[in-house]
Tab-separated table of C-alpha atoms and ligand atoms in Angstrom:
chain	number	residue	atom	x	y	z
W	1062	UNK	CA	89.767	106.753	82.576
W	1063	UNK	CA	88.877	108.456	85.920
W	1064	UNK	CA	91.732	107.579	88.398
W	1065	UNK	CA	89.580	107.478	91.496
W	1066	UNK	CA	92.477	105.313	93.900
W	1067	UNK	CA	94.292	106.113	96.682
W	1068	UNK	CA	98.004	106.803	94.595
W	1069	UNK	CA	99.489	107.163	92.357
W	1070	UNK	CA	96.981	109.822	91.423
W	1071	UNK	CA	96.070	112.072	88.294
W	1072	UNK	CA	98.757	114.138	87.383
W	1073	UNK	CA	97.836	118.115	85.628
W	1074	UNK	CA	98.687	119.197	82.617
W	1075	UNK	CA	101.169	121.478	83.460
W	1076	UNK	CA	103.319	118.437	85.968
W	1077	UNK	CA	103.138	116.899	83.065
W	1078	UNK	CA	104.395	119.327	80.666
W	1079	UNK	CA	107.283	119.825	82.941
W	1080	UNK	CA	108.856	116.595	82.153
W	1081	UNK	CA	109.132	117.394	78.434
W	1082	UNK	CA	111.689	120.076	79.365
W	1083	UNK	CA	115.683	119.639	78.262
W	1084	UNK	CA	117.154	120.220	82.128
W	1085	UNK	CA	120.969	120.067	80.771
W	1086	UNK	CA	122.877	117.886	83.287
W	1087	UNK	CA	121.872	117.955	86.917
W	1088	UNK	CA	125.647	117.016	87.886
W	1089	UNK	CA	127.462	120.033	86.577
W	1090	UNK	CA	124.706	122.781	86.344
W	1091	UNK	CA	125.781	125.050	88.564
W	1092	UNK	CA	121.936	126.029	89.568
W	1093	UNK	CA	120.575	123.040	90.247
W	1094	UNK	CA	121.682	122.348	94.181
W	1095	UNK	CA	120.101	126.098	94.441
W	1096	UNK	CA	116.724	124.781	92.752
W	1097	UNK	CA	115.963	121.164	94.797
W	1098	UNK	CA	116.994	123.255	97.803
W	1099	UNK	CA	114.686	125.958	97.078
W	1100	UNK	CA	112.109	123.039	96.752
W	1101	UNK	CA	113.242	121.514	99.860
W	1102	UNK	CA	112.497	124.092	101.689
W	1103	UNK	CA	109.068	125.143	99.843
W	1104	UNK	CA	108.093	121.699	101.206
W	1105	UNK	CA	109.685	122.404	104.643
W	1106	UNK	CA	107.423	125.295	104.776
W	1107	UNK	CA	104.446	123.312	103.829
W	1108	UNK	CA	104.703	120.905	106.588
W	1109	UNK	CA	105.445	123.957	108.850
W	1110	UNK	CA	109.296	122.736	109.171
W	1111	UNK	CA	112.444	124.938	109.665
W	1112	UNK	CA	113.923	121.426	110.069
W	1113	UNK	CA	116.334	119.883	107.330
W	1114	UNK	CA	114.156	118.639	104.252
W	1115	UNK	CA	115.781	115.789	101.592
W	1116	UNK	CA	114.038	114.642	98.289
W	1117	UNK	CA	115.454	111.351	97.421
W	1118	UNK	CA	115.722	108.950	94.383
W	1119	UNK	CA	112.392	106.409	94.701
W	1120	UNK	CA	108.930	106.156	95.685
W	1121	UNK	CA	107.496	106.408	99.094
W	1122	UNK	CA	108.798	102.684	100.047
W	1123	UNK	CA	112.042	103.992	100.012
W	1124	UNK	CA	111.886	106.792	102.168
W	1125	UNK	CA	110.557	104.393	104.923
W	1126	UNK	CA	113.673	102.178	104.278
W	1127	UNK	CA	116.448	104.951	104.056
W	1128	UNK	CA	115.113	106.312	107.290
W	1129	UNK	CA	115.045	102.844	109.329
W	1130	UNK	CA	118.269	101.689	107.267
W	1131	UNK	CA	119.937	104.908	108.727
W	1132	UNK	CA	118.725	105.561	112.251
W	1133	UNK	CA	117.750	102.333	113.815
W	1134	UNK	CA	121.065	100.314	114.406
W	1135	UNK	CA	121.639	96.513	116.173
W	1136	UNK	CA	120.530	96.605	119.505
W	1137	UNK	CA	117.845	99.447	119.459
W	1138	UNK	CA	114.712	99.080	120.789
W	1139	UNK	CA	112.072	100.110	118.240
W	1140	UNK	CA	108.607	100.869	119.647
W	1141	UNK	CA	106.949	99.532	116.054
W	1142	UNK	CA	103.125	101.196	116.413
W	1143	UNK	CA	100.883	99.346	114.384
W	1144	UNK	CA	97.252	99.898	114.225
W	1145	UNK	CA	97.172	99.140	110.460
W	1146	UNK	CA	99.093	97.126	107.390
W	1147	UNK	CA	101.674	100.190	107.064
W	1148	UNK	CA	101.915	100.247	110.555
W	1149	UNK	CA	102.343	96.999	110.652
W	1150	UNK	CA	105.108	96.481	108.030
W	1151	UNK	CA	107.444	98.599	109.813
W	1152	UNK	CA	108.318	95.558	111.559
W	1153	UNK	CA	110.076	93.983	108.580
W	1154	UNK	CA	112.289	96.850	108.070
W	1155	UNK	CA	113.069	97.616	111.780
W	1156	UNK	CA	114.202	93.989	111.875
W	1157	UNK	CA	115.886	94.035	108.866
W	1158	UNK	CA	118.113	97.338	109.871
W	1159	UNK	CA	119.111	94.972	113.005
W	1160	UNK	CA	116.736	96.773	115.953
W	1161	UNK	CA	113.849	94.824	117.607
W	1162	UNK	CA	110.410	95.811	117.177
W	1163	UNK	CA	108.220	95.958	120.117
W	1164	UNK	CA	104.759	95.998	118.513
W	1165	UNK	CA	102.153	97.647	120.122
W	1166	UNK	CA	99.230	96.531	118.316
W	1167	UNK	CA	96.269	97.919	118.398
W	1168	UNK	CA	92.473	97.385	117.016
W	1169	UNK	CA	92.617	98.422	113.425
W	1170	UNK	CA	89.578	100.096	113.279
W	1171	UNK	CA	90.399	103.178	115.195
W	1172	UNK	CA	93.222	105.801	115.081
W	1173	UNK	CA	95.697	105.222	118.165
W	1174	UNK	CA	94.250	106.244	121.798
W	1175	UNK	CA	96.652	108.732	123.495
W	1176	UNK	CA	95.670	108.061	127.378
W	1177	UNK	CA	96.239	104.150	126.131
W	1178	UNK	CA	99.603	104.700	124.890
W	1179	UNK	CA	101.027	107.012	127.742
W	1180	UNK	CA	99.883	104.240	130.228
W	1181	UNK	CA	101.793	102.015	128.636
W	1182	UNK	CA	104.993	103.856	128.046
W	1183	UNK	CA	104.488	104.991	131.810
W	1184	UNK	CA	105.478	101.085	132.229
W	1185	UNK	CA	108.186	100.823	129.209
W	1186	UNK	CA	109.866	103.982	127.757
W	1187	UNK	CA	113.268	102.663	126.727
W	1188	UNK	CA	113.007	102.917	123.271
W	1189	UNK	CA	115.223	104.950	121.191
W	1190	UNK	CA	113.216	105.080	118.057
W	1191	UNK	CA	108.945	104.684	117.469
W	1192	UNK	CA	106.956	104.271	114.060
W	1193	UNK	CA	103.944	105.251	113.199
W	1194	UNK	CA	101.889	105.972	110.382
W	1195	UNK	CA	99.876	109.397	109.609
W	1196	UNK	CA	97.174	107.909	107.527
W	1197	UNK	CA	96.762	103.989	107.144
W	1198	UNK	CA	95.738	104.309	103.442
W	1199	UNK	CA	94.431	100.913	103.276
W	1200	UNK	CA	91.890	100.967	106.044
W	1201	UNK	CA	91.373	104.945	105.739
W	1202	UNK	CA	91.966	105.824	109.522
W	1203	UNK	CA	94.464	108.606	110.659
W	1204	UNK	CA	95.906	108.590	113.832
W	1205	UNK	CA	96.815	112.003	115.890
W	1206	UNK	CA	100.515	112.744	115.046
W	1207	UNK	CA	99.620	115.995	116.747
W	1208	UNK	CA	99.443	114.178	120.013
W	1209	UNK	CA	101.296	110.872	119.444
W	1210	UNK	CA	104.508	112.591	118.312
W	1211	UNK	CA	105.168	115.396	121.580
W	1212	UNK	CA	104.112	112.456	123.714
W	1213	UNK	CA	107.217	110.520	122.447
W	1214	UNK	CA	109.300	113.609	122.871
W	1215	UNK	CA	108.374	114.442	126.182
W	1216	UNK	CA	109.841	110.436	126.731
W	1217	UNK	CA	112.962	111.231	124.382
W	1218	UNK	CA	111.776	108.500	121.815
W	1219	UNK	CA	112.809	109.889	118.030
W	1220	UNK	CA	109.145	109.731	115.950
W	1221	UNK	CA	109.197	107.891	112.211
W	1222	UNK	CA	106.281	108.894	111.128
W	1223	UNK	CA	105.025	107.740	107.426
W	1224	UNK	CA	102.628	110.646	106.419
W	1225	UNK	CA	102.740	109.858	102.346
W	1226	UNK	CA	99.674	109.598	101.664
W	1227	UNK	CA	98.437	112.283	104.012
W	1228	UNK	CA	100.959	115.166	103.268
W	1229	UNK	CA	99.061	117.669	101.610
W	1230	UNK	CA	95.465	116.388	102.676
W	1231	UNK	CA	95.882	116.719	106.399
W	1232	UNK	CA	97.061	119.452	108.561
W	1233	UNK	CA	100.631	118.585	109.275
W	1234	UNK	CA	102.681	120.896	111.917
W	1235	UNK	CA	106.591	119.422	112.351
W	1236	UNK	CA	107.738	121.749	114.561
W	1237	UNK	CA	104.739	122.365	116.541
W	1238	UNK	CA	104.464	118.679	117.478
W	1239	UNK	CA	107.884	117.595	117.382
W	1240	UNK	CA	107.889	115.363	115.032
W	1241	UNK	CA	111.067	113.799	114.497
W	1242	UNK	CA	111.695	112.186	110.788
W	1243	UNK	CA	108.617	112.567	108.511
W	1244	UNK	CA	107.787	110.657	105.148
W	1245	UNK	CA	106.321	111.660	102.403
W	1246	UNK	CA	106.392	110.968	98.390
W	1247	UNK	CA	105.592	112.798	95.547
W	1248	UNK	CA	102.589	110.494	93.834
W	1249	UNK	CA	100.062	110.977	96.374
W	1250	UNK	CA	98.388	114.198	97.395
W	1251	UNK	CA	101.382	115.939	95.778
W	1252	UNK	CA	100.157	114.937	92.672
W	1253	UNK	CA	103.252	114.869	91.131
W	1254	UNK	CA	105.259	111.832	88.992
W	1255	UNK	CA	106.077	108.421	90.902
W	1256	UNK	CA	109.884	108.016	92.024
W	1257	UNK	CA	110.429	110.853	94.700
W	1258	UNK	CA	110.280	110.969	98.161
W	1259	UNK	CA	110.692	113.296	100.579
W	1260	UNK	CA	111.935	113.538	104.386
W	1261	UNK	CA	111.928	116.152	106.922
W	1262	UNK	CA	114.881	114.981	109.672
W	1263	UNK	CA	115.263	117.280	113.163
W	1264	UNK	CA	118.449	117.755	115.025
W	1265	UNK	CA	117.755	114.671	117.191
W	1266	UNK	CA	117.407	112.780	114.722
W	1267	UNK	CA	120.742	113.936	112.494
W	1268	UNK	CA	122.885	113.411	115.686
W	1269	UNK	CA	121.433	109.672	116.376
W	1270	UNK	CA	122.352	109.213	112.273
W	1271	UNK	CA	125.630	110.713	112.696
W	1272	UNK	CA	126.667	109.318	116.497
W	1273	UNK	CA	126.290	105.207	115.792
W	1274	UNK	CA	128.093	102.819	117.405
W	1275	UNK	CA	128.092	100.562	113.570
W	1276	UNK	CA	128.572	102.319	110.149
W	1277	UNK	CA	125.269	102.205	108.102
W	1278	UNK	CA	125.388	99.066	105.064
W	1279	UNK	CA	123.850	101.197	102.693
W	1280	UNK	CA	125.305	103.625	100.505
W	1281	UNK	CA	121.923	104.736	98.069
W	1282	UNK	CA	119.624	104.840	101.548
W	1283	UNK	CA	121.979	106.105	104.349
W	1284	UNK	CA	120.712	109.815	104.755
W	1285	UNK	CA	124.407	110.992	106.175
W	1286	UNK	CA	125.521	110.902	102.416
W	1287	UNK	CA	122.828	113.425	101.071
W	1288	UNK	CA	122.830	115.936	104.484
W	1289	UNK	CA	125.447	118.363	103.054
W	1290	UNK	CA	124.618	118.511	99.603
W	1291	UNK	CA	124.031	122.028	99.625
W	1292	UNK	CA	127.756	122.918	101.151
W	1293	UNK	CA	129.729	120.048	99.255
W	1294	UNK	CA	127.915	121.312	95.807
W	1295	UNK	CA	127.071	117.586	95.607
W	1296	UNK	CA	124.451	114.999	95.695
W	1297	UNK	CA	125.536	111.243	95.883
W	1298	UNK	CA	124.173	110.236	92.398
W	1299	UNK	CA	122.690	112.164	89.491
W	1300	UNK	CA	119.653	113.379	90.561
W	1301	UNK	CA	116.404	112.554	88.314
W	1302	UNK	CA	115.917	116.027	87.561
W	1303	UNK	CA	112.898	115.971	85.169
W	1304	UNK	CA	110.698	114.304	88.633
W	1305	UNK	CA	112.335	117.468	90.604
W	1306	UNK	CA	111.165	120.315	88.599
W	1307	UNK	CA	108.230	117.975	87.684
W	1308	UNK	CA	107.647	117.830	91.777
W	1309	UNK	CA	108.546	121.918	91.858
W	1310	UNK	CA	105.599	122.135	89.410
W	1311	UNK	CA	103.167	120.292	91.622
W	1312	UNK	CA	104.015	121.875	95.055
W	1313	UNK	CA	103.868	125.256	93.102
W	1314	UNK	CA	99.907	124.601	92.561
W	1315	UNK	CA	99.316	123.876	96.263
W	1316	UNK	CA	101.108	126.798	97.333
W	1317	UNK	CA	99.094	128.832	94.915
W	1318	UNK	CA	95.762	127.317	96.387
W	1319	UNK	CA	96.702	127.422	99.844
W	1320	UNK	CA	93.419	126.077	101.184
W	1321	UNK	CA	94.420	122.226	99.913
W	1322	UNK	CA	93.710	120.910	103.594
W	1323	UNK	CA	90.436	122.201	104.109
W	1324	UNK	CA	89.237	120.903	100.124
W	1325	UNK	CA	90.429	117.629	101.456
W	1326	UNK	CA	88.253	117.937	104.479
W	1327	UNK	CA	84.965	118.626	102.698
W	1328	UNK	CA	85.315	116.628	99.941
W	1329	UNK	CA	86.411	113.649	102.501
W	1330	UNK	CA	82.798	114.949	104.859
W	1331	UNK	CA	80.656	115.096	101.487
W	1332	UNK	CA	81.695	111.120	100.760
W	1333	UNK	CA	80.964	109.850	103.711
W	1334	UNK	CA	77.897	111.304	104.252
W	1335	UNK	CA	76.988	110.348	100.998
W	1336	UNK	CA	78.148	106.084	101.591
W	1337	UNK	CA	76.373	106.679	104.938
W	1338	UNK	CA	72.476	108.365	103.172
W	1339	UNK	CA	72.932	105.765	100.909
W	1340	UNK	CA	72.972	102.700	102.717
W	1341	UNK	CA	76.740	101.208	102.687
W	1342	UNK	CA	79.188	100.726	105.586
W	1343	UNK	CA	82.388	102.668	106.233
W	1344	UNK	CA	85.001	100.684	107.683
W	1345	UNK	CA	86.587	102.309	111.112
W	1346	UNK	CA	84.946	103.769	114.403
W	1347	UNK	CA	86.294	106.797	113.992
W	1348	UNK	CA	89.367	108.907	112.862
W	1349	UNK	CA	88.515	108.762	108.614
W	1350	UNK	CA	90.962	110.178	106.582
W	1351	UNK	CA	90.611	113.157	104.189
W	1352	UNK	CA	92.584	111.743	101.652
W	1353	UNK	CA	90.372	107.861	101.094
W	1354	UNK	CA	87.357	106.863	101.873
W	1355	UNK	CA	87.204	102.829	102.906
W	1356	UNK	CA	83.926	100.864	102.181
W	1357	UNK	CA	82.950	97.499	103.107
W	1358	UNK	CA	81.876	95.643	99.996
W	1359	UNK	CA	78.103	94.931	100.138
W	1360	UNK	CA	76.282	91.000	100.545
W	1361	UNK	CA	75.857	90.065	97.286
W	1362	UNK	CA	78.711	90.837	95.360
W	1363	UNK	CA	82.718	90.780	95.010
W	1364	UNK	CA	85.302	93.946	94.971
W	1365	UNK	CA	86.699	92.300	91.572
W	1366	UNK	CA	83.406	92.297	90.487
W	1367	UNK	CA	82.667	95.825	91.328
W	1368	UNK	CA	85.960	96.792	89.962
W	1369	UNK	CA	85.276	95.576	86.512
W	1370	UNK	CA	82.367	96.907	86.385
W	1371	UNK	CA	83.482	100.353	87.328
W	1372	UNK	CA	86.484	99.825	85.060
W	1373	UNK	CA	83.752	99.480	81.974
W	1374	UNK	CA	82.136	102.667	83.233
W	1375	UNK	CA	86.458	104.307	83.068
W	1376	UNK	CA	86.335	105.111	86.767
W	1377	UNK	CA	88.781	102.783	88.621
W	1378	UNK	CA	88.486	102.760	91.978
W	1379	UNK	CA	91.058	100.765	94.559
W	1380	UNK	CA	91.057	97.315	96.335
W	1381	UNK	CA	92.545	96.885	99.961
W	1382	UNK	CA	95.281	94.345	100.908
W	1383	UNK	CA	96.291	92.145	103.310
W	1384	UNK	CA	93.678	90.743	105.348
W	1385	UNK	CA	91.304	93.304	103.704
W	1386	UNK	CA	91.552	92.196	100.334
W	1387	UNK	CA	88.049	91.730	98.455
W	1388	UNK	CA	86.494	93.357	101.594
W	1389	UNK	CA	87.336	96.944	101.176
W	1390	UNK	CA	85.973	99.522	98.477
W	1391	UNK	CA	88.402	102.338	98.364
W	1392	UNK	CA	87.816	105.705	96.835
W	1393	UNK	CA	90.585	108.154	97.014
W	1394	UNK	CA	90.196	111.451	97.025
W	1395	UNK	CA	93.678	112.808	96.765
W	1396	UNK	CA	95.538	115.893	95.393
W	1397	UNK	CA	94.086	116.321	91.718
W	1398	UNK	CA	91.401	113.428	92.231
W	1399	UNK	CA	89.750	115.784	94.990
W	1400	UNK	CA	87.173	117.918	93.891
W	1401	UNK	CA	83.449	117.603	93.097
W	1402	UNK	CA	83.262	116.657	89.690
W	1403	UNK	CA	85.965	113.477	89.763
W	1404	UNK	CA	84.329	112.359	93.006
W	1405	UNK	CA	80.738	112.987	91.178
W	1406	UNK	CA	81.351	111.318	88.785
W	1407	UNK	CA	82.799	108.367	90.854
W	1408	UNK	CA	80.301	108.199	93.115
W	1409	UNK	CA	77.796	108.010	90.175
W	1410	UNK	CA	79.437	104.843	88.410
W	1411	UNK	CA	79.498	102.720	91.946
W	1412	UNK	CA	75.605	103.827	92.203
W	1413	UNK	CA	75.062	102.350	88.973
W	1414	UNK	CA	77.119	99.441	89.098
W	1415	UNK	CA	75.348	98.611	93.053
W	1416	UNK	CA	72.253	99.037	91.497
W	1417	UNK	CA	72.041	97.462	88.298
W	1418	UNK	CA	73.051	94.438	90.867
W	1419	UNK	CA	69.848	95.196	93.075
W	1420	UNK	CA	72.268	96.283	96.140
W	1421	UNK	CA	71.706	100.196	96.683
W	1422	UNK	CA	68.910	100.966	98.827
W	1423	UNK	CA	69.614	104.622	99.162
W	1424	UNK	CA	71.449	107.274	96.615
W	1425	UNK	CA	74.645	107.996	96.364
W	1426	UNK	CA	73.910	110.831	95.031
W	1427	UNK	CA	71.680	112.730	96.608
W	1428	UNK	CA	72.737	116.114	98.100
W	1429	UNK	CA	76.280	115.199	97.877
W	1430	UNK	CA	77.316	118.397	97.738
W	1431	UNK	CA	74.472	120.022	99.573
W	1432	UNK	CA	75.358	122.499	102.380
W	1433	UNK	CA	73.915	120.509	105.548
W	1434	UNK	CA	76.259	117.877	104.380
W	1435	UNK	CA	79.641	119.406	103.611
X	1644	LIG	C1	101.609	104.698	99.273
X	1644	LIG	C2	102.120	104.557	100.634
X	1644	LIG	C3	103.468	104.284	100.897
X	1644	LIG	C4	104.500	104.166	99.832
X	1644	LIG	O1	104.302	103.158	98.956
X	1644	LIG	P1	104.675	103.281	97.402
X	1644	LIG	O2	105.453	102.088	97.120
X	1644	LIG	O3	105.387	104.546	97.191
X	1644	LIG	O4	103.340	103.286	96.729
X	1644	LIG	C5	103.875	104.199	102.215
X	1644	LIG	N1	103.018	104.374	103.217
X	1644	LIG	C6	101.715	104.641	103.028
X	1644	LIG	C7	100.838	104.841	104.198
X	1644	LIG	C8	101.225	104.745	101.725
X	1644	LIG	O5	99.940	105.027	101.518
């Protein structure tokens, strides 16, 4: 089966292979705070961070938790920035860590417009904490972290920004553009085993965890517990250490290829192009991801129906949610899923399964890979 979705995505071989290793006991061996902070800061460096880096226990959900659970306390105002379902769902967990979310929605179909949101903190700036989201995986639009984020700096407003599924497709400069707390887990572009996270956490953001007015009701997500692990010799619970070196394994590869981001770029350009020659509709105006490509599903036919079929062809491809359920066609082209032959051969299945249903007027096909395209 040809795992063509949008997470968790195809693991290699040799990711693989390093989860069949004995590790010993991550508690007592004296190495093992030296190895997850060697990889801590191998992932620093790949976000361009000097800034404190923490791999936590769980999948990408929990990162977004831990970081809300430990900065945003009763009282704070949360500028909650939702042009999307991720975006959207911060709202739950700002609320649920006590702070009030002030949405600022925004059409869902385009990334966030800068000019837009300075007018409007121009008028209301007294937040303490905003959320965004890097890439809205289910509706394939990315918004500009590398102007959103120093625009909330220059107002002293600590950024949350959920990049998981766009860490290690899209350019991604911490330090550059001030970015705050960053999320990312280890089962998207990484490539790497579901069930780690990771978060990059600046000064600012430390001293608003460390200088609250209320303790944090959390022991397994507040951040404060893991920030001197490498000092103390100690982590808070026994770290999975088979999905660390599994996770060393995968970052290893993308350091070796270096040019991950721009791969990501083309192969993102050549599918578009290719759902535009051949006669389907992208969703969004403008700002398409590198990392997923998001399709309206054709007159004529249902997403379950062109999920089956794909299924009996072994590509699966994924659905949307939310209020884009059964509308959406997703194809992600993440991490080990991006390169020509797995998007080929994807591409090739939903031609056949449009067309044996009389709905593809164009090819899919044609010059996807041709030079005038990518
Ligand atoms: C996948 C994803 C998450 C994390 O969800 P999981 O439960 O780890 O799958 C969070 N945010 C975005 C934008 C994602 O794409």
């Amino acid at each position: 089966m040809l795992n063509m979705t949008p997470g968790p995505t195809s693991i290699h071989e040799n990711v693989r292979l390093s989860l069949s290793k004995d590790y010993n006991n991550s508690d007592l061996e004296r190495t093992f705070v030296d190895f997850y902070a060697g990889l801590a800061k191998k992932i620093g460096k790949l976000m361009n961070t000097a800034n404190n880096v923490l791999i936590l226990c769980g999948e990408g959900m929990l990162a977004l938790e831990a970081a809300c659970i430990s900065l945003i306390e009763k009282g704070d105002r949360v500028l909650c920035i939702d042009n999307g379902i991720f975006g959207n769902g911060f709202k739950e967990l700002i609320e649920m860590a006590g702070g009030t979310a002030v949405m600022y929605t925004r059409d869902y179909e385009s990334p966030i417009n800068i000019e837009e949101l300075e007018n409007f903190l121009k008028k209301d700036s007294n937040f303490k904490i905003a959320t965004l989201v890097h890439c809205e995986t289910p509706t394939a639009i990315t918004n500009p972290v590398d102007k959103i984020c120093p625009l909330l700096n220059r107002y002293g407003i600590i950024s949350v920004v959920d990049s998981v599924s766009a860490i290690g497709g899209e350019n991604i400069e911490i330090d550059n553009w001030n970015m705050d707390v960053v999320l990312g887990a280890s089962q998207k572009c990484i490539s790497a085993p579901t069930g780690l996270c990771f978060l990059s956490i600046s000064q600012t953001a430390w001293d608003k965890i460390l200088n609250r007015r209320n303790p944090i009701t959390s022991y397994y997500l507040n951040l404060s517990n893991y920030k001197d692990y490498e000092k103390n010799r100690w982590f808070p619970h026994t770290m999975p250490s088979h999905l660390i070196y599994a996770l060393d394994t995968a970052i290893n590869r993308m350091i070796a290829e270096e040019q991950f981001v721009s791969r990501h770029e083309r192969m993102a350009k050549a599918v578009r192009a290719a759902i535009i020659k051949s006669g389907l509709k992208l969703f969004g105006k403008s700002g398409y991801s590198n990392t997923v490509t998001a399709v309206h599903v054709p007159e004529g036919i249902t997403f379950q129906q062109i999920f089956r079929d794909m299924l009996n062809l072994d590509v699966m491809i994924g659905g949307s949610i939310g209020e884009f359920e059964n509308k959406l066609i997703r194809i992600g082209h993440m991490g080990e899923n991006c390169n020509e032959e797995s998007i080929s051969l994807a591409l090739a299945a939903l031609d056949r399964v449009l067309r044996t249903n009389g709905l593809l007027t164009g090819e899919l096909l044609n010059h996807l890979f041709a030079k005038e395209l990518v």
